[in-house]
Backbone as JSON Lines, residues from 0, in Angstrom:
{"i":0,"aa":"M","n":[112.83,76.07,161.7],"ca":[111.87,76.13,160.62],"c":[112.19,77.3,159.68]}
{"i":1,"aa":"A","n":[112.5,78.45,160.26],"ca":[112.8,79.62,159.43],"c":[114.06,79.4,158.61]}
{"i":2,"aa":"L","n":[115.04,78.71,159.16],"ca":[116.27,78.44,158.43],"c":[116.02,77.51,157.25]}
{"i":3,"aa":"I","n":[115.18,76.52,157.42],"ca":[114.84,75.61,156.33],"c":[114.11,76.35,155.22]}
{"i":4,"aa":"L","n":[113.16,77.19,155.59],"ca":[112.42,77.95,154.58],"c":[113.31,78.97,153.88]}
{"i":5,"aa":"A","n":[114.24,79.56,154.6],"ca":[115.18,80.49,153.97],"c":[116.09,79.76,152.99]}
{"i":6,"aa":"T","n":[116.48,78.55,153.32],"ca":[117.29,77.74,152.41],"c":[116.51,77.38,151.16]}
{"i":7,"aa":"I","n":[115.24,77.04,151.32],"ca":[114.39,76.74,150.17],"c":[114.26,77.96,149.27]}
{"i":8,"aa":"A","n":[114.06,79.12,149.87],"ca":[113.96,80.36,149.09],"c":[115.26,80.65,148.36]}
{"i":9,"aa":"F","n":[116.39,80.44,149.02],"ca":[117.69,80.66,148.4],"c":[117.89,79.75,147.19]}
{"i":10,"aa":"I","n":[117.58,78.48,147.34],"ca":[117.74,77.52,146.23],"c":[116.79,77.86,145.09]}
{"i":11,"aa":"A","n":[115.58,78.27,145.41],"ca":[114.62,78.64,144.36],"c":[115.09,79.85,143.58]}
{"i":12,"aa":"V","n":[115.63,80.85,144.27],"ca":[116.17,82.03,143.58],"c":[117.36,81.63,142.71]}
{"i":13,"aa":"L","n":[118.21,80.79,143.22],"ca":[119.37,80.32,142.47],"c":[118.95,79.61,141.19]}
{"i":14,"aa":"R","n":[118.0,78.71,141.29],"ca":[117.58,77.95,140.11],"c":[116.78,78.79,139.12]}
{"i":15,"aa":"A","n":[115.99,79.73,139.62],"ca":[115.21,80.58,138.72],"c":[116.12,81.48,137.9]}
{"i":16,"aa":"T","n":[117.12,82.07,138.55],"ca":[118.03,82.94,137.8],"c":[118.92,82.13,136.86]}
{"i":17,"aa":"K","n":[119.22,80.9,137.22],"ca":[119.98,80.04,136.31],"c":[119.16,79.74,135.06]}
{"i":18,"aa":"N","n":[117.87,79.51,135.23],"ca":[116.99,79.26,134.08],"c":[116.89,80.48,133.18]}
{"i":19,"aa":"L","n":[116.85,81.65,133.77],"ca":[116.64,82.87,132.99],"c":[117.92,83.46,132.41]}
{"i":20,"aa":"F","n":[118.99,83.48,133.19],"ca":[120.17,84.27,132.8],"c":[121.47,83.49,132.72]}
{"i":21,"aa":"G","n":[121.51,82.25,133.16],"ca":[122.74,81.47,133.07],"c":[123.43,81.29,134.41]}
{"i":22,"aa":"Q","n":[124.51,80.51,134.37],"ca":[125.22,80.11,135.59],"c":[125.91,81.27,136.3]}
{"i":23,"aa":"K","n":[126.59,82.13,135.55],"ca":[127.35,83.22,136.18],"c":[126.43,84.22,136.87]}
{"i":24,"aa":"A","n":[125.37,84.61,136.2],"ca":[124.41,85.54,136.81],"c":[123.71,84.9,138.0]}
{"i":25,"aa":"S","n":[123.48,83.6,137.91],"ca":[122.85,82.88,139.01],"c":[123.72,82.93,140.27]}
{"i":26,"aa":"F","n":[125.0,82.74,140.1],"ca":[125.91,82.78,141.24],"c":[125.91,84.15,141.91]}
{"i":27,"aa":"W","n":[126.02,85.22,141.13],"ca":[126.08,86.56,141.7],"c":[124.75,86.98,142.31]}
{"i":28,"aa":"T","n":[123.65,86.56,141.71],"ca":[122.35,86.87,142.28],"c":[122.16,86.16,143.61]}
{"i":29,"aa":"A","n":[122.54,84.89,143.66],"ca":[122.42,84.14,144.91],"c":[123.32,84.72,145.99]}
{"i":30,"aa":"A","n":[124.51,85.15,145.62],"ca":[125.41,85.76,146.6],"c":[124.82,87.06,147.15]}
{"i":31,"aa":"A","n":[124.28,87.89,146.27],"ca":[123.66,89.15,146.71],"c":[122.44,88.88,147.58]}
{"i":32,"aa":"F","n":[121.65,87.88,147.21],"ca":[120.45,87.53,147.98],"c":[120.83,87.01,149.36]}
{"i":33,"aa":"A","n":[121.84,86.15,149.42],"ca":[122.24,85.56,150.7],"c":[122.85,86.58,151.65]}
{"i":34,"aa":"L","n":[123.47,87.62,151.11],"ca":[124.14,88.61,151.95],"c":[123.31,89.87,152.2]}
{"i":35,"aa":"S","n":[122.08,89.9,151.68],"ca":[121.24,91.08,151.89],"c":[120.71,91.11,153.33]}
{"i":36,"aa":"G","n":[120.59,92.29,153.85],"ca":[120.15,92.46,155.23],"c":[118.76,91.92,155.52]}
{"i":37,"aa":"P","n":[117.76,92.25,154.69],"ca":[116.42,91.74,154.97],"c":[116.34,90.21,154.94]}
{"i":38,"aa":"F","n":[117.06,89.58,154.02],"ca":[117.04,88.11,153.97],"c":[117.67,87.52,155.22]}
{"i":39,"aa":"L","n":[118.78,88.06,155.66],"ca":[119.43,87.56,156.87],"c":[118.55,87.77,158.1]}
{"i":40,"aa":"A","n":[117.86,88.89,158.16],"ca":[116.97,89.15,159.29],"c":[115.8,88.17,159.31]}
{"i":41,"aa":"L","n":[115.22,87.91,158.13],"ca":[114.11,86.96,158.07],"c":[114.57,85.54,158.37]}
{"i":42,"aa":"A","n":[115.77,85.19,157.95],"ca":[116.27,83.84,158.19],"c":[116.49,83.57,159.68]}
{"i":43,"aa":"R","n":[116.76,84.62,160.45],"ca":[117.01,84.44,161.88],"c":[115.75,84.52,162.73]}
{"i":44,"aa":"L","n":[114.74,85.2,162.23],"ca":[113.51,85.34,163.0],"c":[112.58,84.15,162.75]}
{"i":45,"aa":"G","n":[111.8,83.82,163.7],"ca":[110.84,82.74,163.54],"c":[109.45,83.27,163.23]}
{"i":46,"aa":"V","n":[109.31,84.01,162.15],"ca":[108.03,84.61,161.79],"c":[107.52,84.01,160.49]}
{"i":47,"aa":"Y","n":[106.29,84.34,160.15],"ca":[105.66,83.78,158.97],"c":[106.11,84.44,157.67]}
{"i":48,"aa":"D","n":[106.86,85.52,157.77],"ca":[107.36,86.18,156.56],"c":[108.3,85.27,155.77]}
{"i":49,"aa":"T","n":[109.04,84.42,156.47],"ca":[109.94,83.5,155.79],"c":[109.16,82.5,154.96]}
{"i":50,"aa":"L","n":[108.02,82.07,155.45],"ca":[107.16,81.16,154.69],"c":[106.65,81.84,153.43]}
{"i":51,"aa":"A","n":[106.26,83.09,153.54],"ca":[105.79,83.84,152.37],"c":[106.92,84.03,151.37]}
{"i":52,"aa":"L","n":[108.11,84.35,151.84],"ca":[109.26,84.52,150.96],"c":[109.58,83.23,150.22]}
{"i":53,"aa":"A","n":[109.56,82.11,150.92],"ca":[109.83,80.82,150.28],"c":[108.75,80.49,149.26]}
{"i":54,"aa":"G","n":[107.5,80.76,149.58],"ca":[106.42,80.5,148.63],"c":[106.53,81.32,147.37]}
{"i":55,"aa":"I","n":[106.87,82.59,147.52],"ca":[107.03,83.46,146.35],"c":[108.22,83.01,145.52]}
{"i":56,"aa":"A","n":[109.32,82.66,146.16],"ca":[110.51,82.23,145.42],"c":[110.27,80.92,144.68]}
{"i":57,"aa":"V","n":[109.6,79.98,145.32],"ca":[109.3,78.71,144.65],"c":[108.32,78.92,143.51]}
{"i":58,"aa":"S","n":[107.36,79.81,143.68],"ca":[106.43,80.12,142.59],"c":[107.16,80.75,141.41]}
{"i":59,"aa":"F","n":[108.08,81.65,141.69],"ca":[108.87,82.27,140.63],"c":[109.71,81.23,139.9]}
{"i":60,"aa":"W","n":[110.31,80.31,140.65],"ca":[111.1,79.24,140.02],"c":[110.2,78.35,139.15]}
{"i":61,"aa":"A","n":[109.01,78.03,139.64],"ca":[108.09,77.18,138.87],"c":[107.68,77.85,137.56]}
{"i":62,"aa":"V","n":[107.49,79.15,137.58],"ca":[107.14,79.86,136.35],"c":[108.29,79.83,135.36]}
{"i":63,"aa":"T","n":[109.53,79.92,135.85],"ca":[110.67,79.88,134.93],"c":[110.91,78.5,134.36]}
{"i":64,"aa":"E","n":[110.36,77.48,134.98],"ca":[110.49,76.12,134.46],"c":[109.56,75.85,133.29]}
{"i":65,"aa":"L","n":[108.54,76.67,133.11],"ca":[107.58,76.44,132.03],"c":[108.18,76.65,130.68]}
């Protein structure tokens, strides 16, 4: 479950930065996000923090779609 939510958060961050800054910035932001220590720790743990992270990332993506 945590891995699925972490993947959703990753995709939401990727798409939000693509909407705001373009393809190249989106790639580098997603790479930095995927390799950050806190994100990797949350992706491996089965806690509710991953759900909160995914919700915030999807909300941020939805705002950039407006």
